[in-house]
Every structure is written in structure tokens, then in C-alpha cells.
PDB file of N, CA and C in Angstrom:
ATOM      1  N   MET F 287      12.938  66.685  29.834  1.00  0.00           N
ATOM      2  CA  MET F 287      13.484  65.332  29.885  1.00  0.00           C
ATOM      3  C   MET F 287      13.792  64.949  31.322  1.00  0.00           C
ATOM      4  N   ALA F 288      13.516  63.729  31.650  1.00  0.00           N
ATOM      5  CA  ALA F 288      13.805  63.234  32.994  1.00  0.00           C
ATOM      6  C   ALA F 288      15.305  62.997  33.179  1.00  0.00           C
ATOM      7  N   ILE F 289      15.927  62.372  32.189  1.00  0.00           N
ATOM      8  CA  ILE F 289      17.365  62.100  32.229  1.00  0.00           C
ATOM      9  C   ILE F 289      18.017  63.083  31.267  1.00  0.00           C
ATOM     10  N   GLU F 290      18.824  63.978  31.803  1.00  0.00           N
ATOM     11  CA  GLU F 290      19.430  65.039  31.010  1.00  0.00           C
ATOM     12  C   GLU F 290      20.597  64.523  30.176  1.00  0.00           C
ATOM     13  N   LEU F 291      20.843  65.167  29.063  1.00  0.00           N
ATOM     14  CA  LEU F 291      21.946  64.824  28.169  1.00  0.00           C
ATOM     15  C   LEU F 291      23.288  64.876  28.905  1.00  0.00           C
ATOM     16  N   ASN F 292      23.448  65.853  29.783  1.00  0.00           N
ATOM     17  CA  ASN F 292      24.727  65.990  30.496  1.00  0.00           C
ATOM     18  C   ASN F 292      24.941  64.929  31.572  1.00  0.00           C
ATOM     19  N   THR F 293      23.986  64.041  31.776  1.00  0.00           N
ATOM     20  CA  THR F 293      24.153  62.901  32.678  1.00  0.00           C
ATOM     21  C   THR F 293      25.124  61.892  32.068  1.00  0.00           C
ATOM     22  N   PHE F 294      25.136  61.805  30.742  1.00  0.00           N
ATOM     23  CA  PHE F 294      25.922  60.815  30.013  1.00  0.00           C
ATOM     24  C   PHE F 294      27.342  61.310  29.751  1.00  0.00           C
ATOM     25  N   PHE F 295      28.250  60.376  29.453  1.00  0.00           N
ATOM     26  CA  PHE F 295      29.568  60.755  28.960  1.00  0.00           C
ATOM     27  C   PHE F 295      29.372  61.509  27.647  1.00  0.00           C
ATOM     28  N   ASN F 296      30.340  62.368  27.290  1.00  0.00           N
ATOM     29  CA  ASN F 296      30.225  63.023  25.990  1.00  0.00           C
ATOM     30  C   ASN F 296      30.432  61.994  24.884  1.00  0.00           C
ATOM     31  N   LEU F 297      29.995  62.319  23.697  1.00  0.00           N
ATOM     32  CA  LEU F 297      29.997  61.382  22.580  1.00  0.00           C
ATOM     33  C   LEU F 297      31.376  60.781  22.318  1.00  0.00           C
ATOM     34  N   MET F 298      32.421  61.575  22.411  1.00  0.00           N
ATOM     35  CA  MET F 298      33.771  61.099  22.121  1.00  0.00           C
ATOM     36  C   MET F 298      34.211  59.974  23.075  1.00  0.00           C
ATOM     37  N   HIS F 299      33.695  59.965  24.275  1.00  0.00           N
ATOM     38  CA  HIS F 299      34.080  58.949  25.254  1.00  0.00           C
ATOM     39  C   HIS F 299      33.753  57.527  24.783  1.00  0.00           C
ATOM     40  N   TYR F 300      32.691  57.371  24.049  1.00  0.00           N
ATOM     41  CA  TYR F 300      32.265  56.041  23.617  1.00  0.00           C
ATOM     42  C   TYR F 300      33.243  55.413  22.625  1.00  0.00           C
ATOM     43  N   GLU F 301      34.130  56.228  22.051  1.00  0.00           N
ATOM     44  CA  GLU F 301      35.161  55.705  21.159  1.00  0.00           C
ATOM     45  C   GLU F 301      36.188  54.849  21.915  1.00  0.00           C
ATOM     46  N   TYR F 302      36.233  54.976  23.225  1.00  0.00           N
ATOM     47  CA  TYR F 302      37.155  54.188  24.045  1.00  0.00           C
ATOM     48  C   TYR F 302      36.637  52.777  24.326  1.00  0.00           C
ATOM     49  N   GLY F 303      35.455  52.452  23.851  1.00  0.00           N
ATOM     50  CA  GLY F 303      34.920  51.109  24.034  1.00  0.00           C
ATOM     51  C   GLY F 303      34.341  50.867  25.412  1.00  0.00           C
ATOM     52  N   GLU F 304      33.815  51.911  26.029  1.00  0.00           N
ATOM     53  CA  GLU F 304      33.204  51.788  27.347  1.00  0.00           C
ATOM     54  C   GLU F 304      31.739  52.191  27.273  1.00  0.00           C
ATOM     55  N   ALA F 305      30.908  51.469  27.966  1.00  0.00           N
ATOM     56  CA  ALA F 305      29.475  51.764  28.013  1.00  0.00           C
ATOM     57  C   ALA F 305      29.174  52.680  29.199  1.00  0.00           C
ATOM     58  N   PHE F 306      28.075  53.393  29.113  1.00  0.00           N
ATOM     59  CA  PHE F 306      27.568  54.194  30.223  1.00  0.00           C
ATOM     60  C   PHE F 306      26.332  53.489  30.768  1.00  0.00           C
ATOM     61  N   PHE F 307      26.295  53.327  32.073  1.00  0.00           N
ATOM     62  CA  PHE F 307      25.156  52.696  32.743  1.00  0.00           C
ATOM     63  C   PHE F 307      24.532  53.682  33.716  1.00  0.00           C
ATOM     64  N   GLY F 308      23.215  53.621  33.837  1.00  0.00           N
ATOM     65  CA  GLY F 308      22.529  54.465  34.797  1.00  0.00           C
ATOM     66  C   GLY F 308      21.198  53.858  35.178  1.00  0.00           C
ATOM     67  N   SER F 309      20.522  54.528  36.101  1.00  0.00           N
ATOM     68  CA  SER F 309      19.181  54.092  36.484  1.00  0.00           C
ATOM     69  C   SER F 309      18.345  55.316  36.810  1.00  0.00           C
ATOM     70  N   TYR F 310      17.045  55.154  36.627  1.00  0.00           N
ATOM     71  CA  TYR F 310      16.114  56.250  36.884  1.00  0.00           C
ATOM     72  C   TYR F 310      14.781  55.667  37.324  1.00  0.00           C
ATOM     73  N   LYS F 311      14.442  55.853  38.597  1.00  0.00           N
ATOM     74  CA  LYS F 311      13.132  55.492  39.142  1.00  0.00           C
ATOM     75  C   LYS F 311      12.665  54.099  38.729  1.00  0.00           C
ATOM     76  N   GLY F 312      13.520  53.111  38.899  1.00  0.00           N
ATOM     77  CA  GLY F 312      13.154  51.727  38.616  1.00  0.00           C
ATOM     78  C   GLY F 312      13.580  51.212  37.255  1.00  0.00           C
ATOM     79  N   MET F 313      14.031  52.102  36.390  1.00  0.00           N
ATOM     80  CA  MET F 313      14.491  51.702  35.061  1.00  0.00           C
ATOM     81  C   MET F 313      16.009  51.822  34.997  1.00  0.00           C
ATOM     82  N   ARG F 314      16.642  50.786  34.494  1.00  0.00           N
ATOM     83  CA  ARG F 314      18.080  50.849  34.235  1.00  0.00           C
ATOM     84  C   ARG F 314      18.282  51.095  32.750  1.00  0.00           C
ATOM     85  N   TYR F 315      19.429  51.715  32.427  1.00  0.00           N
ATOM     86  CA  TYR F 315      19.721  51.984  31.025  1.00  0.00           C
ATOM     87  C   TYR F 315      21.221  51.906  30.754  1.00  0.00           C
ATOM     88  N   ARG F 316      21.523  51.687  29.485  1.00  0.00           N
ATOM     89  CA  ARG F 316      22.910  51.565  29.025  1.00  0.00           C
ATOM     90  C   ARG F 316      23.007  52.254  27.674  1.00  0.00           C
ATOM     91  N   LEU F 317      24.117  52.954  27.455  1.00  0.00           N
ATOM     92  CA  LEU F 317      24.398  53.540  26.156  1.00  0.00           C
ATOM     93  C   LEU F 317      25.831  53.178  25.800  1.00  0.00           C
ATOM     94  N   ALA F 318      26.038  52.623  24.608  1.00  0.00           N
ATOM     95  CA  ALA F 318      27.372  52.179  24.206  1.00  0.00           C
ATOM     96  C   ALA F 318      27.512  52.193  22.696  1.00  0.00           C
ATOM     97  N   ARG F 319      28.739  52.297  22.252  1.00  0.00           N
ATOM     98  CA  ARG F 319      29.060  52.141  20.838  1.00  0.00           C
ATOM     99  C   ARG F 319      29.072  50.653  20.559  1.00  0.00           C
ATOM    100  N   GLU F 320      28.414  50.251  19.506  1.00  0.00           N
ATOM    101  CA  GLU F 320      28.402  48.842  19.103  1.00  0.00           C
ATOM    102  C   GLU F 320      28.989  48.720  17.714  1.00  0.00           C
ATOM    103  N   PRO F 321      29.995  47.907  17.513  1.00  0.00           N
ATOM    104  CA  PRO F 321      30.562  46.984  18.486  1.00  0.00           C
ATOM    105  C   PRO F 321      31.341  47.734  19.561  1.00  0.00           C
ATOM    106  N   LEU F 322      31.329  47.150  20.745  1.00  0.00           N
ATOM    107  CA  LEU F 322      31.986  47.732  21.907  1.00  0.00           C
ATOM    108  C   LEU F 322      33.490  47.466  21.797  1.00  0.00           C
ATOM    109  N   GLU F 323      34.209  48.419  21.207  1.00  0.00           N
ATOM    110  CA  GLU F 323      35.652  48.281  21.037  1.00  0.00           C
ATOM    111  C   GLU F 323      36.294  49.659  21.070  1.00  0.00           C
ATOM    112  N   ASN F 324      37.544  49.699  21.471  1.00  0.00           N
ATOM    113  CA  ASN F 324      38.291  50.946  21.551  1.00  0.00           C
ATOM    114  C   ASN F 324      38.767  51.319  20.155  1.00  0.00           C
ATOM    115  N   VAL F 325      38.214  52.402  19.613  1.00  0.00           N
ATOM    116  CA  VAL F 325      38.611  52.871  18.290  1.00  0.00           C
ATOM    117  C   VAL F 325      39.152  54.300  18.345  1.00  0.00           C
ATOM    118  N   LYS F 326      39.431  54.777  19.547  1.00  0.00           N
ATOM    119  CA  LYS F 326      39.854  56.163  19.725  1.00  0.00           C
ATOM    120  C   LYS F 326      41.043  56.519  18.843  1.00  0.00           C
ATOM    121  N   PHE F 327      42.004  55.624  18.713  1.00  0.00           N
ATOM    122  CA  PHE F 327      43.214  55.931  17.970  1.00  0.00           C
ATOM    123  C   PHE F 327      43.255  55.270  16.589  1.00  0.00           C
ATOM    124  N   VAL F 328      42.097  54.789  16.138  1.00  0.00           N
ATOM    125  CA  VAL F 328      41.976  54.202  14.802  1.00  0.00           C
ATOM    126  C   VAL F 328      41.496  55.306  13.859  1.00  0.00           C
ATOM    127  N   PRO F 329      42.178  55.534  12.738  1.00  0.00           N
ATOM    128  CA  PRO F 329      41.713  56.569  11.806  1.00  0.00           C
ATOM    129  C   PRO F 329      40.273  56.309  11.361  1.00  0.00           C
ATOM    130  N   LEU F 330      39.545  57.373  11.139  1.00  0.00           N
ATOM    131  CA  LEU F 330      38.127  57.252  10.779  1.00  0.00           C
ATOM    132  C   LEU F 330      37.913  56.360   9.568  1.00  0.00           C
ATOM    133  N   ASP F 331      38.800  56.425   8.581  1.00  0.00           N
ATOM    134  CA  ASP F 331      38.616  55.618   7.377  1.00  0.00           C
ATOM    135  C   ASP F 331      38.969  54.147   7.580  1.00  0.00           C
ATOM    136  N   LYS F 332      39.527  53.799   8.742  1.00  0.00           N
ATOM    137  CA  LYS F 332      39.878  52.408   9.045  1.00  0.00           C
ATOM    138  C   LYS F 332      38.886  51.752  10.000  1.00  0.00           C
ATOM    139  N   ARG F 333      37.937  52.515  10.523  1.00  0.00           N
ATOM    140  CA  ARG F 333      36.940  51.984  11.458  1.00  0.00           C
ATOM    141  C   ARG F 333      35.830  51.271  10.701  1.00  0.00           C
ATOM    142  N   GLY F 334      35.344  50.211  11.301  1.00  0.00           N
ATOM    143  CA  GLY F 334      34.195  49.514  10.713  1.00  0.00           C
ATOM    144  C   GLY F 334      32.907  50.238  11.043  1.00  0.00           C
ATOM    145  N   PRO F 335      31.800  49.757  10.508  1.00  0.00           N
ATOM    146  CA  PRO F 335      30.507  50.381  10.804  1.00  0.00           C
ATOM    147  C   PRO F 335      30.161  50.240  12.286  1.00  0.00           C
ATOM    148  N   ALA F 336      29.491  51.246  12.815  1.00  0.00           N
ATOM    149  CA  ALA F 336      29.131  51.228  14.236  1.00  0.00           C
ATOM    150  C   ALA F 336      27.848  52.015  14.448  1.00  0.00           C
ATOM    151  N   THR F 337      27.208  51.748  15.562  1.00  0.00           N
ATOM    152  CA  THR F 337      26.030  52.488  15.996  1.00  0.00           C
ATOM    153  C   THR F 337      26.166  52.792  17.481  1.00  0.00           C
ATOM    154  N   LEU F 338      25.321  53.681  17.957  1.00  0.00           N
ATOM    155  CA  LEU F 338      25.139  53.853  19.402  1.00  0.00           C
ATOM    156  C   LEU F 338      23.920  53.021  19.759  1.00  0.00           C
ATOM    157  N   MET F 339      24.074  52.122  20.700  1.00  0.00           N
ATOM    158  CA  MET F 339      22.950  51.290  21.101  1.00  0.00           C
ATOM    159  C   MET F 339      22.501  51.696  22.499  1.00  0.00           C
ATOM    160  N   ALA F 340      21.229  52.074  22.591  1.00  0.00           N
ATOM    161  CA  ALA F 340      20.604  52.397  23.868  1.00  0.00           C
ATOM    162  C   ALA F 340      19.759  51.204  24.286  1.00  0.00           C
ATOM    163  N   THR F 341      19.840  50.854  25.565  1.00  0.00           N
ATOM    164  CA  THR F 341      19.101  49.704  26.094  1.00  0.00           C
ATOM    165  C   THR F 341      18.465  50.090  27.423  1.00  0.00           C
ATOM    166  N   VAL F 342      17.234  49.652  27.651  1.00  0.00           N
ATOM    167  CA  VAL F 342      16.551  49.859  28.934  1.00  0.00           C
ATOM    168  C   VAL F 342      16.026  48.524  29.447  1.00  0.00           C
ATOM    169  N   TRP F 343      15.923  48.411  30.771  1.00  0.00           N
ATOM    170  CA  TRP F 343      15.381  47.208  31.405  1.00  0.00           C
ATOM    171  C   TRP F 343      14.983  47.548  32.838  1.00  0.00           C
ATOM    172  N   PRO F 344      14.156  46.709  33.475  1.00  0.00           N
ATOM    173  CA  PRO F 344      13.721  46.985  34.847  1.00  0.00           C
ATOM    174  C   PRO F 344      14.800  46.651  35.870  1.00  0.00           C
ATOM    175  N   GLU F 345      14.801  47.407  36.971  1.00  0.00           N
ATOM    176  CA  GLU F 345      15.667  47.065  38.093  1.00  0.00           C
ATOM    177  C   GLU F 345      15.197  45.745  38.673  1.00  0.00           C
ATOM    178  N   PRO F 346      15.937  45.032  39.465  1.00  0.00           N
ATOM    179  CA  PRO F 346      17.101  45.492  40.203  1.00  0.00           C
ATOM    180  C   PRO F 346      18.432  45.045  39.617  1.00  0.00           C
ATOM    181  N   TYR F 347      18.441  44.208  38.598  1.00  0.00           N
ATOM    182  CA  TYR F 347      19.694  43.578  38.194  1.00  0.00           C
ATOM    183  C   TYR F 347      20.495  44.410  37.197  1.00  0.00           C
ATOM    184  N   SER F 348      21.787  44.122  37.173  1.00  0.00           N
ATOM    185  CA  SER F 348      22.699  44.798  36.255  1.00  0.00           C
ATOM    186  C   SER F 348      22.484  44.298  34.829  1.00  0.00           C
ATOM    187  N   TYR F 349      23.140  44.941  33.891  1.00  0.00           N
ATOM    188  CA  TYR F 349      23.054  44.575  32.478  1.00  0.00           C
ATOM    189  C   TYR F 349      23.467  43.119  32.262  1.00  0.00           C
ATOM    190  N   GLY F 350      24.558  42.724  32.872  1.00  0.00           N
ATOM    191  CA  GLY F 350      25.072  41.373  32.689  1.00  0.00           C
ATOM    192  C   GLY F 350      24.266  40.288  33.383  1.00  0.00           C
ATOM    193  N   MET F 351      23.466  40.653  34.365  1.00  0.00           N
ATOM    194  CA  MET F 351      22.707  39.673  35.137  1.00  0.00           C
ATOM    195  C   MET F 351      21.215  39.656  34.802  1.00  0.00           C
ATOM    196  N   THR F 352      20.809  40.476  33.850  1.00  0.00           N
ATOM    197  CA  THR F 352      19.392  40.555  33.481  1.00  0.00           C
ATOM    198  C   THR F 352      19.132  39.708  32.241  1.00  0.00           C
ATOM    199  N   ASP F 353      18.024  38.992  32.261  1.00  0.00           N
ATOM    200  CA  ASP F 353      17.598  38.208  31.104  1.00  0.00           C
ATOM    201  C   ASP F 353      17.405  39.161  29.922  1.00  0.00           C
ATOM    202  N   LYS F 354      18.022  38.867  28.812  1.00  0.00           N
ATOM    203  CA  LYS F 354      17.955  39.729  27.622  1.00  0.00           C
ATOM    204  C   LYS F 354      16.525  39.913  27.116  1.00  0.00           C
ATOM    205  N   LYS F 355      15.631  38.985  27.443  1.00  0.00           N
ATOM    206  CA  LYS F 355      14.231  39.116  27.040  1.00  0.00           C
ATOM    207  C   LYS F 355      13.547  40.296  27.731  1.00  0.00           C
ATOM    208  N   LEU F 356      14.107  40.749  28.850  1.00  0.00           N
ATOM    209  CA  LEU F 356      13.535  41.873  29.592  1.00  0.00           C
ATOM    210  C   LEU F 356      14.066  43.216  29.089  1.00  0.00           C
ATOM    211  N   MET F 357      14.997  43.200  28.144  1.00  0.00           N
ATOM    212  CA  MET F 357      15.628  44.414  27.650  1.00  0.00           C
ATOM    213  C   MET F 357      15.015  44.862  26.328  1.00  0.00           C
ATOM    214  N   THR F 358      14.988  46.167  26.156  1.00  0.00           N
ATOM    215  CA  THR F 358      14.561  46.777  24.903  1.00  0.00           C
ATOM    216  C   THR F 358      15.712  47.649  24.425  1.00  0.00           C
ATOM    217  N   SER F 359      16.097  47.493  23.162  1.00  0.00           N
ATOM    218  CA  SER F 359      17.228  48.253  22.619  1.00  0.00           C
ATOM    219  C   SER F 359      16.857  48.915  21.304  1.00  0.00           C
ATOM    220  N   GLU F 360      17.607  49.967  21.000  1.00  0.00           N
ATOM    221  CA  GLU F 360      17.454  50.678  19.734  1.00  0.00           C
ATOM    222  C   GLU F 360      18.830  51.206  19.329  1.00  0.00           C
ATOM    223  N   ASN F 361      19.106  51.211  18.030  1.00  0.00           N
ATOM    224  CA  ASN F 361      20.384  51.694  17.517  1.00  0.00           C
ATOM    225  C   ASN F 361      20.236  53.073  16.894  1.00  0.00           C
ATOM    226  N   PHE F 362      21.287  53.875  17.051  1.00  0.00           N
ATOM    227  CA  PHE F 362      21.305  55.241  16.555  1.00  0.00           C
ATOM    228  C   PHE F 362      22.641  55.513  15.863  1.00  0.00           C
ATOM    229  N   GLU F 363      22.633  56.507  15.014  1.00  0.00           N
ATOM    230  CA  GLU F 363      23.843  56.935  14.314  1.00  0.00           C
ATOM    231  C   GLU F 363      24.882  57.453  15.324  1.00  0.00           C
ATOM    232  N   VAL F 364      26.145  57.185  15.062  1.00  0.00           N
ATOM    233  CA  VAL F 364      27.217  57.702  15.914  1.00  0.00           C
ATOM    234  C   VAL F 364      27.507  59.133  15.465  1.00  0.00           C
ATOM    235  N   SER F 365      26.774  60.059  16.050  1.00  0.00           N
ATOM    236  CA  SER F 365      26.907  61.489  15.772  1.00  0.00           C
ATOM    237  C   SER F 365      26.255  62.225  16.941  1.00  0.00           C
ATOM    238  N   GLN F 366      26.437  63.529  17.001  1.00  0.00           N
ATOM    239  CA  GLN F 366      25.791  64.290  18.072  1.00  0.00           C
ATOM    240  C   GLN F 366      24.275  64.164  17.979  1.00  0.00           C
ATOM    241  N   GLU F 367      23.762  64.171  16.754  1.00  0.00           N
ATOM    242  CA  GLU F 367      22.308  64.030  16.567  1.00  0.00           C
ATOM    243  C   GLU F 367      21.837  62.651  17.028  1.00  0.00           C
ATOM    244  N   GLY F 368      22.607  61.616  16.697  1.00  0.00           N
ATOM    245  CA  GLY F 368      22.268  60.266  17.131  1.00  0.00           C
ATOM    246  C   GLY F 368      22.340  60.126  18.641  1.00  0.00           C
ATOM    247  N   PHE F 369      23.334  60.756  19.236  1.00  0.00           N
ATOM    248  CA  PHE F 369      23.510  60.749  20.691  1.00  0.00           C
ATOM    249  C   PHE F 369      22.290  61.384  21.369  1.00  0.00           C
ATOM    250  N   GLU F 370      21.899  62.547  20.876  1.00  0.00           N
ATOM    251  CA  GLU F 370      20.738  63.235  21.443  1.00  0.00           C
ATOM    252  C   GLU F 370      19.461  62.421  21.229  1.00  0.00           C
ATOM    253  N   ALA F 371      19.337  61.781  20.075  1.00  0.00           N
ATOM    254  CA  ALA F 371      18.163  60.938  19.805  1.00  0.00           C
ATOM    255  C   ALA F 371      18.135  59.728  20.734  1.00  0.00           C
ATOM    256  N   ALA F 372      19.297  59.156  21.029  1.00  0.00           N
ATOM    257  CA  ALA F 372      19.360  57.998  21.930  1.00  0.00           C
ATOM    258  C   ALA F 372      18.909  58.384  23.338  1.00  0.00           C
ATOM    259  N   VAL F 373      19.359  59.531  23.824  1.00  0.00           N
ATOM    260  CA  VAL F 373      18.947  59.986  25.159  1.00  0.00           C
ATOM    261  C   VAL F 373      17.445  60.271  25.172  1.00  0.00           C
ATOM    262  N   LYS F 374      16.945  60.885  24.101  1.00  0.00           N
ATOM    263  CA  LYS F 374      15.495  61.122  24.012  1.00  0.00           C
ATOM    264  C   LYS F 374      14.752  59.795  24.004  1.00  0.00           C
ATOM    265  N   TRP F 375      15.254  58.804  23.270  1.00  0.00           N
ATOM    266  CA  TRP F 375      14.611  57.492  23.204  1.00  0.00           C
ATOM    267  C   TRP F 375      14.556  56.855  24.604  1.00  0.00           C
ATOM    268  N   ILE F 376      15.640  56.932  25.352  1.00  0.00           N
ATOM    269  CA  ILE F 376      15.658  56.383  26.721  1.00  0.00           C
ATOM    270  C   ILE F 376      14.572  57.048  27.557  1.00  0.00           C
ATOM    271  N   ASN F 377      14.473  58.375  27.470  1.00  0.00           N
ATOM    272  CA  ASN F 377      13.423  59.091  28.194  1.00  0.00           C
ATOM    273  C   ASN F 377      12.031  58.690  27.728  1.00  0.00           C
ATOM    274  N   ASP F 378      11.877  58.539  26.426  1.00  0.00           N
ATOM    275  CA  ASP F 378      10.576  58.118  25.884  1.00  0.00           C
ATOM    276  C   ASP F 378      10.197  56.727  26.394  1.00  0.00           C
ATOM    277  N   GLN F 379      11.173  55.833  26.492  1.00  0.00           N
ATOM    278  CA  GLN F 379      10.906  54.482  27.003  1.00  0.00           C
ATOM    279  C   GLN F 379      10.434  54.551  28.457  1.00  0.00           C
ATOM    280  N   TYR F 380      11.045  55.424  29.234  1.00  0.00           N
ATOM    281  CA  TYR F 380      10.609  55.577  30.631  1.00  0.00           C
ATOM    282  C   TYR F 380       9.167  56.070  30.677  1.00  0.00           C
ATOM    283  N   GLU F 381       8.886  57.133  29.931  1.00  0.00           N
ATOM    284  CA  GLU F 381       7.541  57.725  29.936  1.00  0.00           C
ATOM    285  C   GLU F 381       6.486  56.714  29.471  1.00  0.00           C
ATOM    286  N   ALA F 382       6.821  55.900  28.492  1.00  0.00           N
ATOM    287  CA  ALA F 382       5.859  54.920  27.952  1.00  0.00           C
ATOM    288  C   ALA F 382       5.758  53.663  28.810  1.00  0.00           C
ATOM    289  N   GLY F 383       6.695  53.477  29.738  1.00  0.00           N
ATOM    290  CA  GLY F 383       6.683  52.265  30.570  1.00  0.00           C
ATOM    291  C   GLY F 383       7.151  51.035  29.836  1.00  0.00           C
ATOM    292  N   ASN F 384       7.854  51.203  28.723  1.00  0.00           N
ATOM    293  CA  ASN F 384       8.298  50.063  27.913  1.00  0.00           C
ATOM    294  C   ASN F 384       9.437  49.274  28.543  1.00  0.00           C
ATOM    295  N   TRP F 385       9.912  49.682  29.658  1.00  0.00           N
ATOM    296  CA  TRP F 385      11.011  49.012  30.342  1.00  0.00           C
ATOM    297  C   TRP F 385      10.509  48.047  31.427  1.00  0.00           C
ATOM    298  N   GLN F 386       9.230  48.098  31.742  1.00  0.00           N
ATOM    299  CA  GLN F 386       8.696  47.302  32.845  1.00  0.00           C
ATOM    300  C   GLN F 386       8.369  45.902  32.429  1.00  0.00           C
TER     301      GLN F 386
END
């Protein structure tokens, strides 16, 4: 893999409602819990449905300044398996050039 799993925050961090942003050789990426909200101290049975959303887009602009039409996203289960699948998907998008 080009972008290693340990590059990202651990899975539990996303419960705080913060996204992870990065870039790799011209591709920018974001991984976040959707909806983006702090649920760290909310009991599991009181949380609404959520996914991990991975997004890729071309440099040079940030997530907030890039036209959404240039972005490609995919949703994954909020679990260690989903987390690993999201990182693999980001790498696959880079290899396929789907971010350009």
C-alpha cells in the first residue's frame, strides 16, 4: 500500500467528530465519520447510524475549497474492518487514477 494504515488516526478518534486529511503524490484524501459529530461520550445504543466516508480529489485545493464534482467518495462500516477497507479504497483510487 502506498498510504499505510498507521498514517491515519486510530478508529476511535473519529468518534470525536474530526476528519483526517492527507495528500499523496497529487491526490488529496479525507476520512471521517459521517455524520461528522462528536459521539465519544454518547452510549452506543443512543448513537444514530453512521459510516466512515473516504473521499479523494486532485490537488491543489483543500476539501472545503474544491468543487464537489471533482471528488469521489465511498462509505464504509464503522469498524476496524471498515477502516481498513476505507484505507485500501483510498489506495486503490490512487492506483486507478480515479482522483484526477
